[in-house]
Amino acid sequence: MSTLHPAQLEVSLDGSPIPFSRADELRLAQKMMSFDSSHDDGIKACTEYLLGWLEARDVESSSFELDGLPVVQATIGEGPVTVVLHSHIDVVPGSDGQFIPHLDREFLHGRGAYDMKGATAVMFAVMADLAALPEPLPIKVRLIMVPDEESDEEKEIHATEAAVERGWVGDFVVCGEPTDFHVGVQAKGVLDVRLDVEGRSAHGATPWLGVNAIVRAMDVFDLLTTLPFAQESSAFYDRPSINLARIVGGDRMNRVPEHCSVEVDIRYLPEQPVDRL
């Protein structure tokens, strides 16, 4: 009968013991989640803490700034093969209470627990464990942490691309994005679209004399969801996702809106060429 912990059995292919990390990734994840890294100051503060965490465990790191935010890398080992652990520190905005992590049985709750401070904490723990090995690591493991994965700002270059341009690359990449503990082999593409819809203004008491741009925009969005590309599927995805993410229109309660702008987040299938969309 095996004496391995059930969690070890799940990942041990040959039944050999797999030691748990001594770096306490749970406590690290909870600390990271206490930083509101949905804005620049929180990103910088959390990154500064993590750099100190690595230094305390004899893991050398370096960083550069992109648009005022730090992009971090740390490397352990030497050899002909490089494995990259890719993570991000930023999160989408949340309420104050979401930045107070709490445990419910075996589940960790709070902003970023799943996407992706939990995985980032594990990757940092991996680096600490590798640095503590008694023998030199025969391959190179490179941790990269970016600050802008969740950003929807239009930028000339994002941090991951900038890291690649600096030579922070490898032969195999493990990305910590949520996959429900399955191996993800594909990712959807992103196409952000802004639709400007015109109407005709009229007094709010006589809306039939005008054309409501907001209502027209809703009709345009509904039409978008019925286009052929939106009905296609693949081996891994049921269909593309189309999210009406932002809408701006109207300026007074007593006037029919004459202009409406909607922003749509389209996640298209890997097999769908973006130029066709």
XYZ file of C-alpha atoms in Angstrom:
277
model
C 0.000 0.000 0.000
C 1.319 3.410 -0.909
C 2.256 5.797 1.872
C 2.006 8.859 -0.345
C -0.390 11.678 0.493
C -3.426 11.562 -1.863
C -2.392 14.871 -3.388
C 1.008 13.390 -4.177
C -0.516 10.305 -5.757
C -2.415 12.493 -8.204
C 0.789 13.884 -9.698
C 3.284 11.068 -9.097
C 3.353 9.002 -12.273
C 5.585 6.223 -10.950
C 4.576 6.195 -7.281
C 7.765 7.870 -6.103
C 7.477 10.506 -3.355
C 7.048 14.101 -4.432
C 7.966 16.431 -1.556
C 5.681 19.327 -0.806
C 7.086 22.821 -1.105
C 8.663 24.332 1.983
C 7.984 27.842 0.713
C 4.367 28.020 2.023
C 2.695 29.057 -1.207
C -0.681 29.406 0.543
C 0.566 32.098 2.889
C 2.310 33.828 -0.008
C -0.875 33.773 -2.093
C -2.850 35.274 0.783
C -0.289 38.039 1.206
C -0.331 38.802 -2.524
C -4.128 38.913 -2.543
C -4.110 41.545 0.199
C -2.593 44.005 -2.304
C -5.104 45.749 -4.553
C -3.107 45.290 -7.736
C -5.872 46.528 -10.003
C -4.069 49.889 -10.106
C -0.482 51.040 -10.545
C 0.344 51.730 -6.885
C -0.888 48.309 -5.806
C 1.045 46.588 -8.589
C 4.249 48.346 -7.554
C 3.753 47.596 -3.850
C 3.007 43.914 -4.442
C 5.961 43.565 -6.813
C 8.297 45.185 -4.276
C 7.143 42.688 -1.661
C 7.706 39.756 -4.022
C 11.185 40.927 -5.000
C 12.064 40.997 -1.313
C 10.555 37.531 -0.909
C 12.810 36.169 -3.660
C 15.888 37.905 -2.282
C 15.283 36.404 1.169
C 15.395 32.958 -0.450
C 18.565 33.605 -2.470
C 16.743 33.806 -5.796
C 18.313 36.437 -8.017
C 15.915 38.547 -10.032
C 15.947 41.489 -12.396
C 13.321 43.840 -13.753
C 12.652 46.644 -16.178
C 9.890 49.219 -16.357
C 7.269 49.436 -19.067
C 4.891 52.377 -18.888
C 6.036 52.930 -15.311
C 5.294 49.374 -14.157
C 7.835 46.641 -13.275
C 8.324 43.520 -15.393
C 10.156 40.858 -13.363
C 12.224 37.789 -14.177
C 14.206 35.325 -12.100
C 16.309 32.417 -13.342
C 17.523 29.224 -11.671
C 19.900 26.628 -13.131
C 21.983 26.249 -16.260
C 21.603 23.998 -19.244
C 20.565 23.675 -22.880
C 16.821 23.710 -22.146
C 14.861 26.613 -20.657
C 11.417 26.255 -19.092
C 9.500 29.514 -18.634
C 6.959 30.004 -15.851
C 4.741 32.873 -16.980
C 2.555 34.791 -14.531
C 0.927 38.166 -13.967
C 0.429 40.222 -10.828
C -2.418 42.519 -11.915
C -6.095 41.800 -11.281
C -9.376 43.311 -12.383
C -10.938 45.855 -9.991
C -12.933 44.618 -7.012
C -14.575 45.749 -3.795
C -12.486 46.310 -0.659
C -13.711 43.065 0.867
C -12.428 41.036 -2.057
C -8.861 41.960 -1.117
C -9.243 40.226 2.254
C -8.514 36.560 1.429
C -10.225 33.824 3.404
C -10.229 30.045 3.468
C -13.412 27.985 3.229
C -12.376 24.386 3.836
C -9.794 23.755 1.080
C -10.864 26.724 -1.040
C -9.117 30.100 -1.065
C -11.449 33.000 -1.828
C -10.671 36.582 -2.807
C -9.709 38.732 -5.775
C -6.940 37.018 -7.717
C -7.127 33.639 -5.968
C -7.761 31.936 -9.294
C -6.542 34.500 -11.806
C -3.813 34.349 -11.022
C -2.142 35.072 -7.701
C -2.626 31.495 -6.565
C -0.666 30.164 -9.530
C 1.873 32.985 -9.234
C 2.507 32.045 -5.600
C 3.080 28.431 -6.650
C 5.577 29.532 -9.305
C 7.461 31.656 -6.771
C 7.507 28.673 -4.399
C 8.917 26.506 -7.194
C 11.751 28.989 -7.703
C 12.520 29.021 -3.981
C 12.539 25.219 -3.821
C 14.801 24.945 -6.867
C 17.210 27.493 -5.397
C 17.453 25.362 -2.244
C 18.428 22.166 -4.084
C 21.796 20.739 -2.973
C 22.871 20.019 -6.557
C 22.911 22.442 -9.525
C 19.822 22.270 -11.699
C 20.746 20.827 -15.147
C 18.144 22.956 -16.938
C 17.250 26.616 -16.761
C 13.933 27.657 -15.199
C 12.902 31.245 -15.809
C 10.069 32.955 -13.960
C 8.448 35.935 -15.689
C 5.837 38.129 -14.005
C 4.078 40.869 -15.965
C 1.928 43.757 -14.667
C -0.520 44.324 -17.529
C -2.208 41.059 -18.499
C -5.621 42.375 -17.433
C -5.106 45.811 -18.993
C -7.524 46.938 -21.689
C -5.515 50.039 -22.553
C -4.329 50.513 -26.102
C -0.530 50.188 -25.983
C 2.251 49.968 -28.518
C 3.625 46.917 -26.746
C 2.582 44.811 -23.772
C 4.909 43.458 -21.119
C 5.071 39.870 -22.344
C 6.041 41.002 -25.840
C 8.607 43.399 -24.363
C 10.062 40.545 -22.303
C 10.416 38.420 -25.439
C 12.213 41.270 -27.189
C 14.684 41.336 -24.287
C 15.442 37.664 -24.776
C 13.407 36.369 -21.866
C 12.352 33.292 -23.806
C 12.520 29.530 -23.462
C 11.905 26.157 -25.057
C 8.717 25.388 -23.139
C 6.297 27.743 -21.400
C 3.945 27.017 -18.515
C 1.305 29.722 -18.158
C -0.571 29.801 -14.870
C -3.907 30.976 -16.275
C -6.947 29.093 -14.914
C -7.749 25.831 -16.724
C -9.591 23.912 -13.955
C -6.417 21.822 -13.539
C -6.514 20.571 -17.107
C -3.713 21.101 -19.591
C -4.696 23.944 -21.880
C -3.258 23.569 -25.372
C -5.099 26.416 -27.090
C -6.254 29.924 -26.333
C -8.802 32.141 -28.000
C -7.712 35.275 -29.791
C -8.863 38.737 -28.729
C -10.542 41.256 -30.993
C -11.734 44.464 -29.333
C -14.292 46.345 -31.413
C -15.863 49.762 -30.909
C -19.122 50.449 -32.706
C -20.252 54.052 -33.164
C -23.974 54.204 -33.841
C -25.789 57.357 -34.910
C -29.431 58.235 -34.324
C -31.547 61.388 -34.452
C -32.217 63.535 -31.422
C -35.691 64.524 -30.298
C -37.395 65.714 -27.135
C -37.949 63.032 -24.521
C -41.681 63.735 -24.582
C -41.874 62.877 -28.296
C -39.351 60.043 -28.805
C -41.150 58.856 -31.947
C -39.837 61.952 -33.716
C -36.262 60.784 -33.250
C -34.150 57.663 -33.613
C -32.714 56.375 -30.342
C -29.028 55.598 -30.910
C -28.832 53.366 -27.825
C -31.691 51.192 -29.047
C -30.074 51.019 -32.479
C -26.781 50.006 -30.859
C -28.534 47.119 -29.105
C -29.955 46.007 -32.443
C -26.471 46.144 -33.986
C -25.036 44.078 -31.131
C -27.793 41.484 -31.458
C -27.026 41.266 -35.180
C -23.329 40.794 -34.408
C -24.084 37.721 -32.301
C -25.904 36.091 -35.241
C -23.057 36.429 -37.766
C -21.664 33.145 -39.142
C -18.353 33.333 -37.239
C -20.277 33.515 -33.942
C -21.915 30.149 -34.618
C -18.718 28.230 -35.408
C -17.138 25.744 -33.005
C -13.920 23.745 -32.697
C -12.604 20.647 -30.984
C -11.914 22.590 -27.780
C -14.428 25.452 -27.858
C -18.185 25.429 -28.237
C -18.133 28.820 -29.968
C -16.500 32.255 -29.797
C -17.495 34.516 -26.917
C -18.926 37.976 -27.552
C -19.187 40.314 -24.573
C -20.825 43.747 -24.639
C -18.315 45.275 -22.255
C -18.993 49.007 -22.279
C -21.680 51.364 -23.545
C -21.709 55.170 -23.665
C -24.698 57.120 -24.894
C -27.125 59.853 -23.973
C -26.520 63.050 -22.059
C -29.919 64.116 -20.669
C -33.015 62.402 -19.339
C -35.325 64.472 -21.534
C -33.583 63.961 -24.857
C -33.459 61.039 -27.284
C -29.784 59.972 -27.608
C -28.356 60.802 -31.016
C -25.063 58.956 -30.526
C -24.040 55.730 -28.832
C -20.675 54.004 -28.616
C -20.391 50.356 -27.596
C -17.228 48.339 -27.006
C -17.359 44.615 -27.671
C -14.842 42.023 -26.483
C -14.703 39.187 -29.024
C -12.726 36.044 -28.197
C -12.426 34.175 -31.475
C -11.419 30.577 -32.104
C -7.790 29.704 -32.930
C -8.898 28.426 -36.342
C -10.630 31.688 -37.253
C -8.354 34.136 -39.119
C -8.736 37.585 -37.629
C -8.723 39.287 -41.031
C -11.882 37.358 -41.945
C -13.581 38.613 -38.819
